[in-house]
Amino acid sequence: MSEPLAATSRRVEGKARVIVTRRLMPDIEQRMSQLFDVRLNDDDHPFTRGELVDAMNDCDVLVPTVTDTIDAAMIEGAGERLRMIANFGAGTDHIALAAARARRIVVTNTPGVFTDDTADLTMALMIGVMRRMREGTRIVRHGEWQGWGPTGMLGRSLGGKTLGIIGMGRIGQAVAHRARAFGLQIVYHNRRALPESVERMFGAEYFADVDGLLAQSDIVTLHCPKSAATHHLLDERRIALMKKGSVIVNTGRGDLIDQEAMIAALESGHLWAAGLDVYPDEPVVDPRLIAHPYVITQPHIGSATEEGRTAAGMKILANIQSWVDGHSQPDRVIEGYA
């Protein structure tokens, strides 16, 4: 990898102008207001493209989130004042990193702070769909429960099932750690195999190709970044390779799955269930998913804990203050990698 161009790090005269595109935790916003000349999004509405363009022409530092698409044209047309994009979140697929690098605009993220929270939700979805928790909640709330019976509300055990993890980074490994405690057998696909010592720790078997993993898995969970290579990673052909009656869990990105193909497989019974936290057209969720009794749909809450969101805010504060002080940023992104 070639050395990146040196980013422009400078002390600003007075307080740095910081524009934040979404509401952050109150303590973080308060501290930002003390440290910087900050513009907050009081009503928490998603910025339009025009609002983002205006912000990028009126600040030293932009603090966007995953809901903000910042493309090359926006970066190329941004004012000279913009010197830093301090992203709230680990993923940077919504930011044109090459364009930012060409403009010598520093880009930082918040890696690691959402790992455990997202892994916890992944397991919750897995358990929820296997034990039919959505349907159980519905019949109790609607007064339809007739009492306990030996064959009532039969779900499926996790123990002894094979969990296929696609993407064995921080979150994938955190899921594997939890899944082992539930007696799941772990197979995984990654760009490259993990060290043998890590595989032994998880009892995990590496599959160099996704197709082989899908054929072996009872449950498949996705934890890979959004990119051209991973768009519709699970398409109609690959979903057909999955075991009849298998389960999909997705807390990664909605575009990793061909949603139409997944819905068709759920409706035909080829897929038994799905646990979903992300969707291709957020915040729109396909009504067929909402109606399916064995699909649990959550509103993109993988990282939604007070602790995680506060930790991410603290990372943003540290990254911005480091830049203002002329120091290296602890979470600077270089060519798309943290």
Short mmCIF file of C-alpha atoms in Angstrom, two decimals:
data_model
loop_
_atom_site.label_atom_id
_atom_site.label_comp_id
_atom_site.label_asym_id
_atom_site.label_seq_id
_atom_site.Cartn_x
_atom_site.Cartn_y
_atom_site.Cartn_z
CA MET A 1 0.00 0.00 0.00
CA SER A 2 1.41 3.36 -0.94
CA GLU A 3 1.85 6.01 1.70
CA PRO A 4 -1.18 8.35 1.89
CA LEU A 5 -0.86 11.99 1.08
CA ALA A 6 -0.14 14.02 4.18
CA ALA A 7 -3.37 15.46 5.49
CA THR A 8 -3.55 19.11 6.37
CA SER A 9 -3.54 19.32 10.17
CA ARG A 10 -3.66 22.82 11.53
CA ARG A 11 -4.71 24.78 14.53
CA VAL A 12 -7.72 26.95 13.73
CA GLU A 13 -8.03 30.49 14.93
CA GLY A 14 -10.54 30.44 17.73
CA LYS A 15 -12.89 27.47 17.97
CA ALA A 16 -13.25 25.05 15.09
CA ARG A 17 -16.63 25.19 13.34
CA VAL A 18 -18.19 21.74 13.65
CA ILE A 19 -21.49 20.75 12.05
CA VAL A 20 -23.19 17.58 13.33
CA THR A 21 -25.79 16.00 11.04
CA ARG A 22 -27.76 14.02 13.66
CA ARG A 23 -28.46 14.23 17.39
CA LEU A 24 -25.79 12.68 19.58
CA MET A 25 -25.89 11.76 23.28
CA PRO A 26 -26.59 14.85 25.43
CA ASP A 27 -23.27 14.72 27.27
CA ILE A 28 -21.40 14.53 23.96
CA GLU A 29 -23.29 17.49 22.50
CA GLN A 30 -22.67 19.49 25.66
CA ARG A 31 -18.94 18.80 25.55
CA MET A 32 -18.81 19.62 21.84
CA SER A 33 -20.47 22.95 22.56
CA GLN A 34 -17.79 23.71 25.14
CA LEU A 35 -14.87 22.79 22.89
CA PHE A 36 -16.00 23.90 19.44
CA ASP A 37 -18.20 26.33 17.55
CA VAL A 38 -20.78 23.63 16.99
CA ARG A 39 -23.98 23.54 14.93
CA LEU A 40 -26.30 20.79 16.15
CA ASN A 41 -29.29 19.19 14.44
CA ASP A 42 -31.89 19.95 17.09
CA ASP A 43 -34.82 18.16 15.41
CA ASP A 44 -32.66 15.18 14.32
CA HIS A 45 -33.93 15.17 10.74
CA PRO A 46 -31.78 13.39 8.12
CA PHE A 47 -29.89 16.02 6.13
CA THR A 48 -30.85 16.42 2.49
CA ARG A 49 -28.10 16.49 -0.11
CA GLY A 50 -28.49 20.26 -0.29
CA GLU A 51 -28.12 20.61 3.47
CA LEU A 52 -24.99 18.47 3.41
CA VAL A 53 -23.51 20.58 0.61
CA ASP A 54 -24.27 23.76 2.55
CA ALA A 55 -22.72 22.30 5.70
CA MET A 56 -19.58 21.24 3.86
CA ASN A 57 -19.12 24.83 2.72
CA ASP A 58 -19.56 26.28 6.20
CA CYS A 59 -17.44 24.20 8.57
CA ASP A 60 -13.98 23.00 9.44
CA VAL A 61 -15.27 19.61 10.55
CA LEU A 62 -18.34 17.69 9.42
CA VAL A 63 -19.71 14.94 11.69
CA PRO A 64 -21.91 12.70 9.54
CA THR A 65 -23.49 9.29 10.15
CA VAL A 66 -24.42 6.28 8.06
CA THR A 67 -27.56 8.08 6.87
CA ASP A 68 -25.46 10.71 5.07
CA THR A 69 -24.18 9.84 1.60
CA ILE A 70 -21.14 12.00 0.85
CA ASP A 71 -20.10 11.36 -2.74
CA ALA A 72 -17.08 12.50 -4.73
CA ALA A 73 -18.86 15.44 -6.32
CA MET A 74 -19.82 16.82 -2.93
CA ILE A 75 -16.28 16.52 -1.63
CA GLU A 76 -14.74 17.98 -4.77
CA GLY A 77 -17.13 20.93 -4.54
CA ALA A 78 -16.75 21.49 -0.81
CA GLY A 79 -15.33 24.76 0.42
CA GLU A 80 -11.66 25.11 1.28
CA ARG A 81 -12.62 25.43 4.94
CA LEU A 82 -13.63 21.77 5.21
CA ARG A 83 -10.56 19.88 6.44
CA MET A 84 -12.05 16.96 8.37
CA ILE A 85 -14.92 14.47 8.22
CA ALA A 86 -15.32 12.85 11.64
CA ASN A 87 -17.74 10.01 10.95
CA PHE A 88 -20.03 8.68 13.68
CA GLY A 89 -19.73 4.93 13.11
CA ALA A 90 -17.14 2.43 11.97
CA GLY A 91 -18.41 2.00 8.42
CA THR A 92 -17.26 4.54 5.84
CA ASP A 93 -18.89 3.09 2.71
CA HIS A 94 -21.13 6.17 2.51
CA ILE A 95 -18.11 8.50 2.14
CA ALA A 96 -16.07 8.87 -1.06
CA LEU A 97 -12.73 8.21 0.61
CA ALA A 98 -10.61 8.54 -2.53
CA ALA A 99 -12.04 12.01 -3.18
CA ALA A 100 -11.41 13.01 0.43
CA ARG A 101 -7.85 11.78 0.21
CA ALA A 102 -7.28 13.71 -3.02
CA ARG A 103 -8.48 16.85 -1.27
CA ARG A 104 -6.34 16.00 1.79
CA ILE A 105 -9.42 15.99 3.97
CA VAL A 106 -8.92 13.92 7.10
CA VAL A 107 -11.54 11.19 7.60
CA THR A 108 -11.94 9.45 10.95
CA ASN A 109 -14.38 6.85 12.25
CA THR A 110 -15.33 5.16 15.54
CA PRO A 111 -14.14 1.54 15.32
CA GLY A 112 -14.70 -1.08 17.97
CA VAL A 113 -17.25 0.65 20.17
CA PHE A 114 -20.28 -1.07 18.62
CA THR A 115 -18.80 -4.57 18.35
CA ASP A 116 -20.35 -6.14 21.43
CA ASP A 117 -23.69 -4.39 21.06
CA THR A 118 -24.10 -5.54 17.46
CA ALA A 119 -23.02 -9.07 18.35
CA ASP A 120 -25.55 -9.11 21.20
CA LEU A 121 -28.36 -8.08 18.85
CA THR A 122 -27.28 -10.70 16.33
CA MET A 123 -27.64 -13.39 18.97
CA ALA A 124 -30.97 -11.92 20.12
CA LEU A 125 -32.33 -12.13 16.57
CA MET A 126 -30.97 -15.64 16.19
CA ILE A 127 -32.61 -16.81 19.40
CA GLY A 128 -35.78 -14.86 18.66
CA VAL A 129 -36.44 -16.44 15.28
CA MET A 130 -35.43 -19.95 16.35
CA ARG A 131 -37.80 -19.81 19.35
CA ARG A 132 -40.60 -18.01 17.46
CA MET A 133 -40.63 -15.08 19.86
CA ARG A 134 -42.40 -12.73 17.49
CA GLU A 135 -45.32 -15.13 17.10
CA GLY A 136 -45.40 -15.92 20.83
CA THR A 137 -45.55 -12.24 21.72
CA ARG A 138 -48.38 -11.71 19.24
CA ILE A 139 -50.64 -14.50 20.52
CA VAL A 140 -50.20 -13.41 24.15
CA ARG A 141 -50.93 -9.77 23.34
CA HIS A 142 -54.01 -10.69 21.32
CA GLY A 143 -55.43 -13.03 23.96
CA GLU A 144 -55.02 -16.07 21.70
CA TRP A 145 -52.89 -18.19 24.01
CA GLN A 146 -54.82 -21.26 25.16
CA GLY A 147 -52.22 -22.42 27.68
CA TRP A 148 -49.24 -24.76 27.69
CA GLY A 149 -49.24 -27.93 25.60
CA PRO A 150 -46.57 -30.47 24.58
CA THR A 151 -46.77 -29.49 20.92
CA GLY A 152 -47.55 -25.81 21.31
CA MET A 153 -45.32 -23.13 19.77
CA LEU A 154 -42.52 -25.51 18.82
CA GLY A 155 -39.38 -23.73 17.75
CA ARG A 156 -35.87 -25.02 17.12
CA SER A 157 -32.86 -25.51 19.36
CA LEU A 158 -29.62 -23.66 18.71
CA GLY A 159 -27.38 -26.32 20.20
CA GLY A 160 -25.87 -28.60 17.58
CA LYS A 161 -26.77 -26.33 14.66
CA THR A 162 -24.15 -24.98 12.28
CA LEU A 163 -23.74 -21.21 12.16
CA GLY A 164 -22.21 -19.75 9.02
CA ILE A 165 -20.56 -16.38 9.63
CA ILE A 166 -19.82 -14.32 6.53
CA GLY A 167 -17.27 -11.70 7.52
CA MET A 168 -15.06 -12.65 10.46
CA GLY A 169 -13.87 -9.24 11.61
CA ARG A 170 -14.47 -7.76 15.04
CA ILE A 171 -18.22 -8.31 15.03
CA GLY A 172 -18.09 -11.72 13.37
CA GLN A 173 -15.62 -12.96 15.96
CA ALA A 174 -17.72 -11.51 18.79
CA VAL A 175 -20.73 -13.42 17.41
CA ALA A 176 -18.65 -16.61 17.18
CA HIS A 177 -17.59 -16.20 20.82
CA ARG A 178 -21.21 -15.94 21.93
CA ALA A 179 -22.47 -18.66 19.61
CA ARG A 180 -20.04 -21.22 21.00
CA ALA A 181 -21.63 -20.78 24.42
CA PHE A 182 -24.97 -21.82 22.87
CA GLY A 183 -23.48 -24.98 21.41
CA LEU A 184 -23.38 -23.84 17.80
CA GLN A 185 -20.79 -25.21 15.40
CA ILE A 186 -18.97 -22.38 13.61
CA VAL A 187 -18.04 -22.18 9.94
CA TYR A 188 -16.94 -18.91 8.41
CA HIS A 189 -15.99 -17.12 5.22
CA ASN A 190 -13.56 -14.22 5.16
CA ARG A 191 -11.23 -12.61 2.66
CA ARG A 192 -8.54 -14.72 4.26
CA ALA A 193 -8.42 -17.35 6.96
CA LEU A 194 -7.87 -16.36 10.57
CA PRO A 195 -4.76 -17.55 12.41
CA GLU A 196 -5.00 -21.21 13.38
CA SER A 197 -4.95 -20.30 17.08
CA VAL A 198 -8.06 -18.12 16.64
CA GLU A 199 -9.84 -20.85 14.68
CA ARG A 200 -9.11 -23.32 17.49
CA MET A 201 -10.48 -20.87 20.06
CA PHE A 202 -13.81 -20.72 18.22
CA GLY A 203 -13.73 -24.28 16.92
CA ALA A 204 -14.27 -22.62 13.55
CA GLU A 205 -13.80 -24.06 10.07
CA TYR A 206 -12.78 -21.77 7.23
CA PHE A 207 -14.53 -21.81 3.84
CA ALA A 208 -12.70 -19.99 1.06
CA ASP A 209 -15.92 -19.77 -0.95
CA VAL A 210 -19.34 -18.59 0.17
CA ASP A 211 -21.18 -21.33 -1.73
CA GLY A 212 -19.62 -24.12 0.33
CA LEU A 213 -20.42 -22.35 3.60
CA LEU A 214 -24.06 -21.86 2.64
CA ALA A 215 -24.55 -25.54 1.86
CA GLN A 216 -23.31 -26.49 5.35
CA SER A 217 -25.08 -23.87 7.47
CA ASP A 218 -28.37 -24.03 9.34
CA ILE A 219 -28.12 -20.32 10.19
CA VAL A 220 -26.23 -17.68 8.18
CA THR A 221 -25.28 -14.29 9.62
CA LEU A 222 -23.66 -11.47 7.67
CA HIS A 223 -20.97 -9.13 9.02
CA CYS A 224 -19.15 -7.80 5.97
CA PRO A 225 -18.88 -4.20 4.75
CA LYS A 226 -20.96 -2.75 1.96
CA SER A 227 -19.07 -2.61 -1.34
CA ALA A 228 -19.47 -3.43 -5.01
CA ALA A 229 -18.12 -6.91 -4.25
CA THR A 230 -20.63 -7.59 -1.46
CA HIS A 231 -23.73 -6.08 -3.11
CA HIS A 232 -26.36 -8.86 -3.17
CA LEU A 233 -23.78 -11.29 -1.81
CA LEU A 234 -26.76 -13.49 -1.04
CA ASP A 235 -28.59 -13.48 -4.35
CA GLU A 236 -31.18 -15.89 -5.77
CA ARG A 237 -28.57 -18.46 -6.80
CA ARG A 238 -26.83 -18.49 -3.44
CA ILE A 239 -30.03 -18.52 -1.39
CA ALA A 240 -31.04 -21.61 -3.38
CA LEU A 241 -27.81 -23.28 -2.19
CA MET A 242 -28.84 -22.89 1.46
CA LYS A 243 -30.39 -25.82 3.31
CA LYS A 244 -34.15 -26.05 3.11
CA GLY A 245 -35.52 -24.59 6.32
CA SER A 246 -32.44 -22.53 7.11
CA VAL A 247 -32.33 -19.07 8.67
CA ILE A 248 -30.78 -15.72 7.69
CA VAL A 249 -29.72 -13.06 10.21
CA ASN A 250 -28.52 -9.66 8.98
CA THR A 251 -27.21 -6.88 11.20
CA GLY A 252 -24.67 -5.70 8.61
CA ARG A 253 -26.02 -3.80 5.61
CA GLY A 254 -29.34 -4.24 3.80
CA ASP A 255 -27.75 -4.40 0.36
CA LEU A 256 -25.82 -7.56 1.26
CA ILE A 257 -28.97 -9.55 0.45
CA ASP A 258 -31.16 -9.57 -2.66
CA GLN A 259 -34.34 -8.77 -0.73
CA GLU A 260 -36.72 -10.01 -3.43
CA ALA A 261 -34.92 -13.34 -3.58
CA MET A 262 -35.00 -13.65 0.20
CA ILE A 263 -38.71 -12.88 0.39
CA ALA A 264 -39.47 -15.41 -2.35
CA ALA A 265 -37.50 -18.06 -0.45
CA LEU A 266 -39.30 -17.23 2.80
CA GLU A 267 -42.70 -17.41 1.13
CA SER A 268 -41.90 -20.73 -0.56
CA GLY A 269 -40.60 -22.22 2.70
CA HIS A 270 -37.08 -22.76 1.43
CA LEU A 271 -35.99 -20.32 4.15
CA TRP A 272 -37.68 -20.93 7.48
CA ALA A 273 -37.07 -17.58 9.11
CA ALA A 274 -35.06 -14.35 9.12
CA GLY A 275 -33.89 -11.87 11.74
CA LEU A 276 -33.27 -8.46 10.19
CA ASP A 277 -31.99 -5.16 11.53
CA VAL A 278 -31.04 -3.54 8.20
CA TYR A 279 -32.80 -3.06 4.87
CA PRO A 280 -31.91 -1.85 1.36
CA ASP A 281 -34.40 1.05 1.37
CA GLU A 282 -34.24 2.28 4.97
CA PRO A 283 -36.37 3.42 6.66
CA VAL A 284 -38.82 1.60 4.37
CA VAL A 285 -39.34 -2.05 5.31
CA ASP A 286 -41.07 -4.30 2.79
CA PRO A 287 -44.58 -5.11 4.12
CA ARG A 288 -44.11 -8.78 3.18
CA LEU A 289 -41.31 -9.01 5.73
CA ILE A 290 -43.42 -7.29 8.37
CA ALA A 291 -46.31 -9.70 7.73
CA HIS A 292 -44.28 -12.91 7.76
CA PRO A 293 -44.80 -14.70 11.11
CA TYR A 294 -41.24 -16.05 11.23
CA VAL A 295 -39.43 -12.82 10.39
CA ILE A 296 -38.28 -10.47 13.16
CA THR A 297 -37.73 -6.91 11.94
CA GLN A 298 -35.81 -4.37 14.01
CA PRO A 299 -35.22 -0.66 13.19
CA HIS A 300 -31.41 -0.65 12.68
CA ILE A 301 -30.62 -0.82 16.40
CA GLY A 302 -27.45 -2.92 16.30
CA SER A 303 -25.44 -0.15 17.95
CA ALA A 304 -28.29 1.46 19.85
CA THR A 305 -27.13 1.36 23.45
CA GLU A 306 -26.39 4.32 25.68
CA GLU A 307 -22.93 2.98 26.38
CA GLY A 308 -22.00 2.37 22.75
CA ARG A 309 -23.31 5.66 21.42
CA THR A 310 -21.54 7.55 24.20
CA ALA A 311 -18.27 5.74 23.48
CA ALA A 312 -18.58 6.63 19.79
CA GLY A 313 -19.16 10.27 20.69
CA MET A 314 -16.08 10.28 22.89
CA LYS A 315 -14.03 8.96 19.97
CA ILE A 316 -15.32 11.78 17.77
CA LEU A 317 -14.36 14.34 20.40
CA ALA A 318 -10.87 12.86 20.65
CA ASN A 319 -10.42 12.77 16.88
CA ILE A 320 -11.53 16.37 16.36
CA GLN A 321 -9.51 17.71 19.28
CA SER A 322 -6.41 15.87 18.04
CA TRP A 323 -6.81 17.49 14.64
CA VAL A 324 -7.37 20.93 16.13
CA ASP A 325 -4.23 20.51 18.23
CA GLY A 326 -2.21 19.44 15.21
CA HIS A 327 -1.74 15.86 16.41
CA SER A 328 -2.35 12.53 14.68
CA GLN A 329 -5.94 11.36 14.97
CA PRO A 330 -6.40 8.07 16.85
CA ASP A 331 -9.04 6.75 14.43
CA ARG A 332 -7.94 8.18 11.11
CA VAL A 333 -9.13 6.21 8.08
CA ILE A 334 -6.53 5.59 5.37
CA GLU A 335 -7.69 4.42 1.95
CA GLY A 336 -10.84 2.98 3.41
CA TYR A 337 -9.23 1.06 6.28
CA ALA A 338 -9.08 2.10 9.91
#
